XYZ file of N, CA, C and O in Angstrom:
412
model
N -4.654 -3.803 6.438
C -4.278 -4.593 7.228
C -3.405 -3.935 8.497
O -2.846 -4.831 9.657
N -2.736 -2.755 8.099
C -2.030 -2.051 9.119
C -2.676 -2.027 10.098
O -2.211 -2.339 11.887
N -4.013 -1.493 10.068
C -4.724 -0.787 11.254
C -4.931 -2.293 12.408
O -5.531 -2.224 13.845
N -5.499 -3.434 11.403
C -6.081 -4.250 11.888
C -5.133 -5.563 12.656
O -5.600 -6.298 13.992
N -3.700 -4.754 13.003
C -2.637 -6.243 13.187
C -2.381 -4.970 14.233
O -1.773 -5.592 15.767
N -3.707 -4.210 15.077
C -2.995 -3.312 16.549
C -3.571 -4.448 17.717
O -4.515 -4.819 17.419
N -2.964 -4.014 18.356
C -3.737 -4.736 19.795
C -5.051 -4.452 20.035
O -5.624 -3.439 19.580
N -5.707 -5.337 20.434
C -7.534 -4.675 20.798
C -7.684 -3.731 21.361
O -8.787 -2.889 21.439
N -6.793 -3.373 22.323
C -6.844 -1.906 22.987
C -6.525 -0.762 22.688
O -6.902 0.168 23.299
N -6.180 -0.878 21.446
C -5.561 0.529 20.879
C -7.122 1.084 19.430
O -7.203 -0.301 19.221
N -7.120 1.976 19.343
C -7.636 2.318 18.576
C -7.835 2.571 16.941
O -6.231 1.896 16.552
N -8.386 2.000 16.336
C -7.800 1.925 14.949
C -8.242 2.937 13.625
O -8.668 3.176 13.115
N -7.123 3.789 14.424
C -6.548 4.765 13.813
C -5.319 5.753 13.908
O -4.683 4.966 14.701
N -5.008 6.603 12.652
C -3.888 6.824 13.006
C -3.350 7.467 14.003
O -4.044 8.439 14.462
N -2.113 7.476 14.642
C -1.229 8.395 15.327
C -0.957 10.102 14.839
O -0.144 9.796 13.349
N -1.202 10.767 15.234
C -0.911 11.737 14.604
C -0.446 12.857 15.820
O -0.578 12.493 17.169
N 0.162 14.202 15.577
C 0.275 14.724 16.831
C -0.451 15.356 17.503
O -0.564 15.193 19.233
N -1.677 15.811 16.829
C -3.054 15.750 17.707
C -3.933 14.939 18.188
O -4.742 14.750 18.972
N -3.473 13.811 17.796
C -4.180 12.374 18.580
C -3.538 11.081 18.289
O -2.347 10.816 17.600
N -3.541 10.709 20.120
C -3.025 9.490 20.487
C -4.166 8.566 20.438
O -4.315 8.002 21.698
N -4.323 7.227 19.438
C -4.628 6.126 20.066
C -4.210 4.676 20.099
O -4.693 4.214 20.057
N -3.156 4.956 21.218
C -2.739 3.962 22.299
C -1.456 3.202 21.328
O -1.868 2.255 21.761
N -1.583 3.758 20.192
C -0.204 3.258 19.361
C 0.648 3.916 18.911
O 0.827 5.761 18.898
N 1.399 3.203 18.250
C 2.821 4.163 17.171
C 2.712 4.327 16.049
O 3.791 5.190 15.778
N 1.796 3.560 15.063
C 1.889 3.521 14.104
C 1.077 5.264 13.589
O 0.259 5.305 13.527
N 2.178 5.852 12.711
C 1.992 7.145 12.512
C 0.968 7.179 10.369
O 1.177 6.116 10.039
N 0.828 7.993 10.649
C -0.034 8.764 9.356
C 0.690 8.398 7.953
O 1.634 9.139 8.110
N 0.677 7.178 6.983
C 1.688 7.559 5.920
C 1.094 7.881 4.370
O 2.206 8.662 4.302
N 0.387 8.550 4.890
C 0.008 9.477 3.687
C -0.634 8.584 2.624
O -1.221 8.211 2.737
N -0.116 8.960 1.258
C -0.354 8.415 -0.077
C 1.068 7.757 -0.260
O 0.627 7.744 -1.065
N 1.449 7.535 0.586
C 2.924 6.635 -0.182
C 2.874 5.258 0.981
O 2.466 4.697 1.954
N 2.692 4.035 -0.046
C 2.306 2.768 -0.226
C 3.741 2.550 0.706
O 3.285 1.133 1.756
N 4.828 2.904 0.242
C 6.102 2.387 0.713
C 6.268 2.775 1.988
O 6.577 1.850 2.840
N 5.579 3.847 2.455
C 5.576 4.146 4.123
C 4.459 3.674 4.844
O 5.006 2.865 5.726
N 3.759 3.287 3.924
C 2.656 2.695 5.009
C 3.172 0.740 4.920
O 3.213 0.415 6.142
N 3.531 0.612 4.144
C 4.855 -0.901 3.773
C 5.520 -1.074 5.151
O 5.784 -2.172 5.897
N 6.329 0.031 5.639
C 7.166 0.156 6.118
C 6.653 -0.113 7.809
O 7.500 -0.214 8.717
N 5.339 0.823 8.381
C 4.541 0.222 9.134
C 4.277 -0.692 9.844
O 3.699 -0.717 10.616
N 4.140 -1.834 8.789
C 3.889 -3.393 9.387
C 4.741 -4.070 9.166
O 5.661 -4.927 8.187
N 6.160 -4.569 10.146
C 7.106 -5.076 9.653
C 6.773 -6.351 9.724
O 8.297 -6.789 8.864
N 5.807 -7.117 9.764
C 5.608 -8.534 9.526
C 5.544 -8.644 8.049
O 5.900 -9.112 7.500
N 4.482 -7.777 7.679
C 4.285 -7.354 6.293
C 5.891 -7.093 5.439
O 5.498 -7.503 4.112
N 6.078 -5.811 5.752
C 7.711 -5.397 5.190
C 8.265 -7.075 5.146
O 9.126 -6.475 4.232
N 8.508 -6.888 5.947
C 9.639 -8.522 6.112
C 9.251 -9.734 4.808
O 10.193 -10.084 3.927
N 7.845 -10.253 4.409
C 7.142 -10.677 3.850
C 7.650 -10.343 1.732
O 8.239 -11.494 1.658
N 7.105 -9.134 2.391
C 7.392 -8.520 0.649
C 8.802 -8.728 0.538
O 9.019 -8.970 -0.964
N 9.748 -8.336 1.122
C 11.123 -8.062 1.088
C 11.835 -9.925 0.402
O 13.126 -9.849 -0.386
N 10.810 -11.318 0.680
C 11.266 -12.176 -0.164
C 9.779 -12.877 -1.085
O 10.602 -13.378 -2.083
N 9.693 -11.527 -1.733
C 8.626 -11.629 -2.463
C 8.513 -10.674 -3.635
O 8.054 -9.067 -4.046
N 9.938 -10.194 -4.618
C 10.227 -9.118 -4.973
C 9.057 -8.730 -6.568
O 9.049 -7.581 -6.145
N 8.378 -9.412 -6.509
C 7.248 -9.567 -7.724
C 6.335 -8.155 -6.903
O 5.971 -7.192 -7.363
N 6.642 -8.314 -5.935
C 5.135 -7.875 -4.547
C 5.476 -6.612 -4.826
O 4.933 -5.689 -5.679
N 6.996 -6.285 -5.176
C 7.438 -4.707 -5.077
C 7.306 -4.199 -5.920
O 6.676 -2.876 -6.050
N 7.538 -4.954 -7.212
C 7.104 -4.082 -8.767
C 5.521 -3.918 -8.693
O 5.088 -3.090 -9.267
N 4.749 -5.136 -8.725
C 3.194 -4.889 -8.690
C 2.422 -2.967 -7.733
O 2.511 -2.293 -8.334
N 3.725 -3.098 -6.226
C 3.256 -1.910 -5.695
C 3.554 -0.942 -6.450
O 3.142 0.079 -5.892
N 4.853 -0.678 -6.843
C 5.492 0.333 -7.650
C 4.531 0.546 -8.986
O 4.589 2.030 -9.237
N 4.048 -0.312 -9.469
C 3.367 0.015 -10.447
C 1.948 0.506 -10.354
O 1.557 1.431 -10.835
N 1.568 0.137 -9.056
C 0.192 0.482 -8.649
C 0.282 2.459 -7.837
O -0.459 3.219 -8.377
N 1.716 2.227 -7.357
C 1.448 3.690 -6.883
C 2.180 4.287 -8.060
O 1.452 6.240 -7.820
N 2.914 4.273 -9.167
C 3.014 4.925 -9.884
C 2.735 4.525 -11.487
O 3.294 4.795 -12.489
N 1.577 5.065 -11.759
C 0.966 4.693 -13.103
C 1.453 5.735 -13.720
O 2.223 6.188 -13.434
N 1.929 4.907 -15.467
C 2.773 6.015 -16.189
C 4.111 6.361 -15.760
O 3.733 8.012 -15.919
N 4.172 6.141 -14.421
C 5.431 7.117 -14.047
C 5.190 8.261 -12.958
O 5.633 9.120 -13.094
N 4.021 8.421 -12.414
C 4.018 9.550 -12.100
C 3.079 8.714 -10.844
O 1.931 8.175 -10.779
N 3.057 9.283 -10.160
C 2.775 9.319 -8.615
C 0.726 9.305 -8.181
O 0.161 10.549 -9.256
N 0.407 8.174 -7.974
C -1.509 8.472 -8.524
C -2.294 9.379 -8.413
O -2.696 9.670 -8.437
N -1.569 10.236 -6.822
C -2.287 11.300 -6.413
C -1.802 12.728 -6.961
O -2.886 13.295 -7.392
N -0.801 12.123 -8.099
C -0.816 13.691 -8.804
C -1.536 13.515 -10.297
O -1.717 14.462 -11.077
N -1.769 12.286 -10.920
C -2.554 12.018 -11.414
C -3.976 12.908 -11.498
O -4.293 13.577 -12.404
N -4.405 13.062 -10.968
C -5.513 13.969 -10.679
C -4.892 15.445 -11.097
O -6.782 16.150 -11.276
N -4.149 15.624 -11.352
C -3.408 16.831 -11.727
C -3.453 16.903 -12.984
O -3.130 18.022 -13.710
N -3.362 16.317 -13.958
C -2.969 15.972 -14.701
C -3.981 16.157 -15.805
O -4.994 15.383 -15.611
N -4.030 16.298 -17.312
C -4.898 16.211 -17.960
C -4.417 14.808 -19.137
O -5.584 14.288 -20.126
N -3.527 14.206 -19.180
C -3.409 13.280 -19.880
C -4.280 11.773 -19.291
O -3.863 11.108 -18.102
N -4.441 10.687 -20.200
C -4.918 9.456 -19.401
C -4.339 8.391 -19.754
O -3.700 8.262 -20.982
N -4.227 7.212 -19.381
C -3.100 6.144 -19.738
C -3.948 5.593 -20.962
O -5.175 5.472 -21.104
N -2.660 5.257 -21.303
C -3.026 4.449 -22.858
C -3.656 3.125 -22.487
O -3.329 2.112 -21.375
N -4.204 2.262 -23.683
C -4.653 0.837 -22.689
C -3.524 -0.037 -22.662
O -3.816 -1.129 -21.518
N -2.345 -0.040 -23.478
C -0.957 -0.899 -22.853
C -1.017 -0.838 -21.312
O -0.720 -1.342 -20.467
N -0.745 1.002 -20.853
C -0.476 1.165 -19.544
C -1.468 0.558 -18.569
O -1.408 0.175 -17.582
N -2.620 0.672 -18.816
C -3.898 0.677 -18.327
C -4.007 -1.001 -17.952
O -4.045 -1.033 -16.426
N -3.896 -1.884 -18.528
C -3.785 -3.123 -18.248
C -2.490 -3.201 -17.946
O -2.690 -4.363 -16.749
N -1.017 -3.193 -18.162
C -0.318 -3.307 -16.806
C -0.530 -2.849 -15.492
O -0.497 -3.619 -14.434
N -1.458 -1.593 -15.253
C -1.665 -1.211 -14.504
C -2.586 -2.490 -12.989
O -2.782 -3.100 -12.261
N -3.365 -2.437 -14.236
C -4.485 -2.760 -14.005
C -3.976 -4.452 -13.305
O -4.712 -5.306 -12.216
N -3.485 -5.262 -14.014
C -2.790 -6.539 -13.815
C -1.799 -6.331 -12.333
O -2.128 -7.049 -11.444
N -1.489 -5.757 -12.396
C -0.320 -4.984 -11.309
C -1.861 -4.831 -9.874
O -1.548 -5.672 -9.127
N -2.717 -4.160 -9.967
C -3.262 -4.072 -8.558
C -4.186 -5.461 -8.546
O -4.227 -5.432 -7.286
N -4.027 -5.612 -9.525
C -4.962 -7.254 -9.095
C -4.114 -8.478 -8.217
O -4.503 -9.056 -7.654
N -3.260 -8.599 -9.196
C -2.256 -9.140 -8.514
C -1.770 -8.414 -7.202
O -1.686 -9.643 -5.499
N -1.231 -7.746 -6.215
C -1.092 -7.235 -5.617
C -2.391 -7.332 -4.634
O -2.159 -7.497 -3.444
N -3.371 -7.484 -5.367
C -4.744 -7.364 -4.084
C -5.163 -8.488 -3.448
O -4.564 -9.260 -2.368
N -4.710 -9.729 -4.402
C -5.253 -11.060 -4.126
C -3.920 -11.387 -3.210
O -3.773 -12.129 -2.373
N -2.429 -10.929 -3.632
C -1.333 -11.573 -2.777
C -1.438 -10.928 -1.296
O -1.474 -11.054 0.362
N -1.904 -9.656 -0.818
C -2.268 -8.942 0.031
C -3.628 -9.713 1.386
O -3.350 -10.003 1.647
N -4.419 -9.984 0.095
C -5.709 -10.781 0.705
C -5.436 -12.189 1.006
O -5.461 -12.876 2.574
N -4.557 -12.795 0.773
C -3.671 -14.329 1.069
C -3.123 -14.000 2.609
O -3.150 -15.016 2.931
N -2.372 -12.831 2.369
C -1.340 -12.284 3.946
C -2.048 -12.418 5.101
O -1.179 -12.582 5.965
N -3.617 -11.814 4.901
C -4.344 -11.357 5.964
C -4.563 -13.087 7.105
O -4.767 -12.807 8.157
N -4.170 -14.271 6.211
C -4.030 -15.063 6.517
C -2.907 -16.253 7.332
O -2.859 -17.061 7.911
N -1.915 -15.288 6.562
C -0.873 -15.846 7.321
C 0.387 -14.985 8.066
O 1.561 -15.227 8.764
N -0.530 -14.056 8.433
C 0.684 -13.119 9.400
C -0.176 -13.463 10.969
O -0.931 -12.936 10.764
């Protein structure tokens, strides 16, 4: 969504120190919060829907651990935590898809 909102003349890729695609949106890495901050309209809309921030936090930090760090963990999520994560994921994806027609 972030790159899709760029002007048509800009390349659909992240700005880095060595890459200037003619816009100022830098790569947020693996942080969903940082990615959200790079899309002003979406960020403003999320502020009006606190549940969306809860979903985002649940998806980004399953079992109170950042999702990227989970690849180094030997523990697996139990069924209730997985169901909570999956529900948040599906809710977040559904909400984001609705926003593509409203932003």
